[in-house]
Coordinates of N, CA and C in Angstrom, one line a residue:
X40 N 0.8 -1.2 0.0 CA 0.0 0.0 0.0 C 0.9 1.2 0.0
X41 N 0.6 2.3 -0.9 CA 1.3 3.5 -1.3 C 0.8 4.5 0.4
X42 N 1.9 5.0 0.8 CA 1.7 6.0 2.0 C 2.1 7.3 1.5
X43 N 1.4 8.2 1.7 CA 1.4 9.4 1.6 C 1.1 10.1 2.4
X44 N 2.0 11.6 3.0 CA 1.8 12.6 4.2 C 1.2 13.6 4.6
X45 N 0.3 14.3 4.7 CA -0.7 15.1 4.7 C -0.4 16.3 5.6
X46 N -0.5 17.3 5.2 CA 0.0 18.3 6.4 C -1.8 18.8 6.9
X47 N -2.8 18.6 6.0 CA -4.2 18.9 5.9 C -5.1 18.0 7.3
X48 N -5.8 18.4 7.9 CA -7.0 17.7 8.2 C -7.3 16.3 7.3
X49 N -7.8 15.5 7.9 CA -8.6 14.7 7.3 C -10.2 15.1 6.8
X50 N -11.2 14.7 6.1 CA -12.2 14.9 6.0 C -13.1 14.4 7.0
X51 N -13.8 15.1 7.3 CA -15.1 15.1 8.1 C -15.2 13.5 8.2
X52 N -15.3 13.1 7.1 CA -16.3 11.7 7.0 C -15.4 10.3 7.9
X53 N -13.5 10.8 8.1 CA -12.8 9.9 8.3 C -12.6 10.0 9.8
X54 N -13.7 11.1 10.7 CA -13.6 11.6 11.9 C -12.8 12.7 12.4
X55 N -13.4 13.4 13.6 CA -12.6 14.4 13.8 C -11.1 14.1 14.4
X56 N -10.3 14.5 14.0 CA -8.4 14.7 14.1 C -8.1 13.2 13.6
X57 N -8.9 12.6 12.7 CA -8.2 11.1 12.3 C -6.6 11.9 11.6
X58 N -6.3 10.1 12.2 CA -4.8 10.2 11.8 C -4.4 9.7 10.2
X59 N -5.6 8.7 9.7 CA -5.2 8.1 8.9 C -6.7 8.2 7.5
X60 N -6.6 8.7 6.8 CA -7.8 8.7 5.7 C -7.3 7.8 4.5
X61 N -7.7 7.0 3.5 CA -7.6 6.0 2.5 C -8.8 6.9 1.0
X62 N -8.1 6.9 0.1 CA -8.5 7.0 -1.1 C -7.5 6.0 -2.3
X63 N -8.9 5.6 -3.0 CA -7.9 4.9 -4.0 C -6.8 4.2 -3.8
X64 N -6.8 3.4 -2.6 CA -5.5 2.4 -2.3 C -4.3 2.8 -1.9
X65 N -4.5 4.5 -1.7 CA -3.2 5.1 -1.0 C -3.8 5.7 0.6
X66 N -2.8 5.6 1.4 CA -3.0 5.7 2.8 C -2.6 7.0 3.0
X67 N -3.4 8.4 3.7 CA -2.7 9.2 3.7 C -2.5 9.3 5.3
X68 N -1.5 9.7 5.8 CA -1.1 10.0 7.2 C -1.3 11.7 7.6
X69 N -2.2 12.1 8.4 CA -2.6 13.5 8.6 C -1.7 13.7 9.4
X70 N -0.7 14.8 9.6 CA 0.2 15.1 10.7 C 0.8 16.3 11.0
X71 N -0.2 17.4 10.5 CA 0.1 19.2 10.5 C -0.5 18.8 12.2
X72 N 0.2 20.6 12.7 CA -0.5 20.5 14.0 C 0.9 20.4 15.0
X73 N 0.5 20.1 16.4 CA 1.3 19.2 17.2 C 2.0 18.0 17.1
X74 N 3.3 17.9 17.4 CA 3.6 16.2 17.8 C 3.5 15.6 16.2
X75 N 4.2 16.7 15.0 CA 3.8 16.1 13.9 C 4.5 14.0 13.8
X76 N 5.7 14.1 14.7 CA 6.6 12.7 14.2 C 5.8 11.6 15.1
X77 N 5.0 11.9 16.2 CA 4.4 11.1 17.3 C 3.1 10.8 16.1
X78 N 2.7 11.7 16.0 CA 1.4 11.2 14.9 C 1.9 10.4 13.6
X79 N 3.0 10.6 13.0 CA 3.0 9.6 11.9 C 3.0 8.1 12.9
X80 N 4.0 8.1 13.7 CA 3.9 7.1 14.2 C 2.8 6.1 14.9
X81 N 1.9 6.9 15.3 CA 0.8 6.4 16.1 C 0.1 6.2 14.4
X82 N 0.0 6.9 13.2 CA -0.6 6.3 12.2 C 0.0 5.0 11.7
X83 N 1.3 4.9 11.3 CA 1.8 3.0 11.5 C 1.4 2.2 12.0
X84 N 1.6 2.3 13.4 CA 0.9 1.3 14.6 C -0.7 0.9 13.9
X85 N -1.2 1.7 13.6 CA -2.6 1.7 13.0 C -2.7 1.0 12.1
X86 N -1.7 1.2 11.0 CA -1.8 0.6 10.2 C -1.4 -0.7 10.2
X87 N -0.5 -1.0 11.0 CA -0.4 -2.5 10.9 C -1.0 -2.9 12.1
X88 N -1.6 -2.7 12.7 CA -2.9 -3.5 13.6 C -4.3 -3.6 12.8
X89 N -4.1 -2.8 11.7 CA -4.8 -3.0 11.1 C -5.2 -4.3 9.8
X90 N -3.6 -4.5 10.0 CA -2.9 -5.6 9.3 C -2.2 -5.5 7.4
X91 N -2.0 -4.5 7.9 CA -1.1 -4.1 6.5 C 0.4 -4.4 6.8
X92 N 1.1 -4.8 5.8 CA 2.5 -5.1 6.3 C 3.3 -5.3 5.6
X93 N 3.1 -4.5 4.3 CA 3.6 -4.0 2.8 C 3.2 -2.7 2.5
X94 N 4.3 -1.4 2.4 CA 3.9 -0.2 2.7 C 5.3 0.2 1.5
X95 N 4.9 1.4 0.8 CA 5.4 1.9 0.3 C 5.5 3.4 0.2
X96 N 6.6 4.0 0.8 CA 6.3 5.7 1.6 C 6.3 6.9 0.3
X97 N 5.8 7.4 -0.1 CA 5.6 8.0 -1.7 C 5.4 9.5 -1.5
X98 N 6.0 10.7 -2.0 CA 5.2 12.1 -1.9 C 6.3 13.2 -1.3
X99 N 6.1 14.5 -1.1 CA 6.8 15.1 -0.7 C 7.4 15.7 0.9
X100 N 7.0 15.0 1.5 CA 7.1 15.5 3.0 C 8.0 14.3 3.4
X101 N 8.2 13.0 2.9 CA 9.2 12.2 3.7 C 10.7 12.5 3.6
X102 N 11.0 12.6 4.9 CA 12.4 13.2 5.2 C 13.1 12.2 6.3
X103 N 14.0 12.2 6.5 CA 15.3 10.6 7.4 C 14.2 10.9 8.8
X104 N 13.6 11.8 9.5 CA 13.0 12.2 10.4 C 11.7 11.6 10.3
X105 N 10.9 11.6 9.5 CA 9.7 11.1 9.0 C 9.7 9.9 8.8
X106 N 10.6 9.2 7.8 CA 10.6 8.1 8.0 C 11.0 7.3 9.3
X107 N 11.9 7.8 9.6 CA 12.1 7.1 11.1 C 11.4 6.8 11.9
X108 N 10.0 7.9 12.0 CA 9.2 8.2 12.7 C 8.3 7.2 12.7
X109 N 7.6 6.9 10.9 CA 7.1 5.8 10.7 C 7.5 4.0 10.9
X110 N 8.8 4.3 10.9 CA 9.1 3.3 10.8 C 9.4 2.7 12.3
X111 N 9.4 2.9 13.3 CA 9.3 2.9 14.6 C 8.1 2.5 14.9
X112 N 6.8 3.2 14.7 CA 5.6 2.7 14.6 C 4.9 1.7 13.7
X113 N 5.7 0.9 12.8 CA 5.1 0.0 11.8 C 6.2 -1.1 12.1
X114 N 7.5 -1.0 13.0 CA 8.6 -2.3 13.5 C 7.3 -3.6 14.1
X115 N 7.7 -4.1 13.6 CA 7.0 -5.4 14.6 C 8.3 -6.5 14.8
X116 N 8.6 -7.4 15.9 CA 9.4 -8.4 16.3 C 9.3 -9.6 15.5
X117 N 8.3 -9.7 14.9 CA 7.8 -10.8 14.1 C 8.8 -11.0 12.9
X118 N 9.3 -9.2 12.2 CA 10.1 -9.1 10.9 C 9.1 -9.8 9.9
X119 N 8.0 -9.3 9.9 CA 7.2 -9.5 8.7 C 6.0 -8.7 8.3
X120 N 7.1 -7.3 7.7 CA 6.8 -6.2 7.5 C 7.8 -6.1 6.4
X121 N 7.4 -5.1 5.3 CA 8.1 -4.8 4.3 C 7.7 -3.0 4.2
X122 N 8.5 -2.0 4.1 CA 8.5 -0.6 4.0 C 9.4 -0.7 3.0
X123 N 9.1 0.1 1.6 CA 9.9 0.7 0.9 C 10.0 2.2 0.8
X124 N 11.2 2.6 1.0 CA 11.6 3.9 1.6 C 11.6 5.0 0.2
X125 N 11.7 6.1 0.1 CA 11.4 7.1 -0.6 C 13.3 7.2 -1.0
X126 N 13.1 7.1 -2.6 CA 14.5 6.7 -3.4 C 15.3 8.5 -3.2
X127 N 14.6 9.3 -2.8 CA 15.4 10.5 -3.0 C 15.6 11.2 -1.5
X128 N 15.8 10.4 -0.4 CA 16.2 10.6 0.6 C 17.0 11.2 0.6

């Protein structure tokens, strides 16, 4: 699943301060505001409790910070998780 970073709100419909909205098979992570790197991360965790565990990080806001961020909250012990990282790091 394509990940994408949102500095926007989510819409109304995905609830108030959601972390995480879905269109078209890409995941966006909402994270303007406060505590922007705690929120990507609390959106991973989500996402793989959700049970995704093939992610691919896409768009303009991922930065070594960001990703790290994410990637801290999508680690599982199991090592059966796949993240492909953004090629222009």
């Amino acid at each position: 699943m394509k990940i994408n970073l949102s500095k926007k709100q989510a819409d109304e419909v995905w609830g108030k301060k959601a972390l995480l909205s879905f269109d078209n098979g890409v995941a966006k992570v909402h994270f303007g505001g406060d505590d922007p790197l705690g929120k990507i991360q609390r959106a991973a965790r989500k996402l793989r409790t959700q049970g995704i565990d093939d992610v691919e990080l896409e768009g303009k806001y991922w930065t070594l910070p960001t990703c790290w961020a994410f990637y801290q909250g999508f680690y599982s012990a199991k090592q059966d998780f796949a993240i492909e990282f953004p090629s222009d790091l």
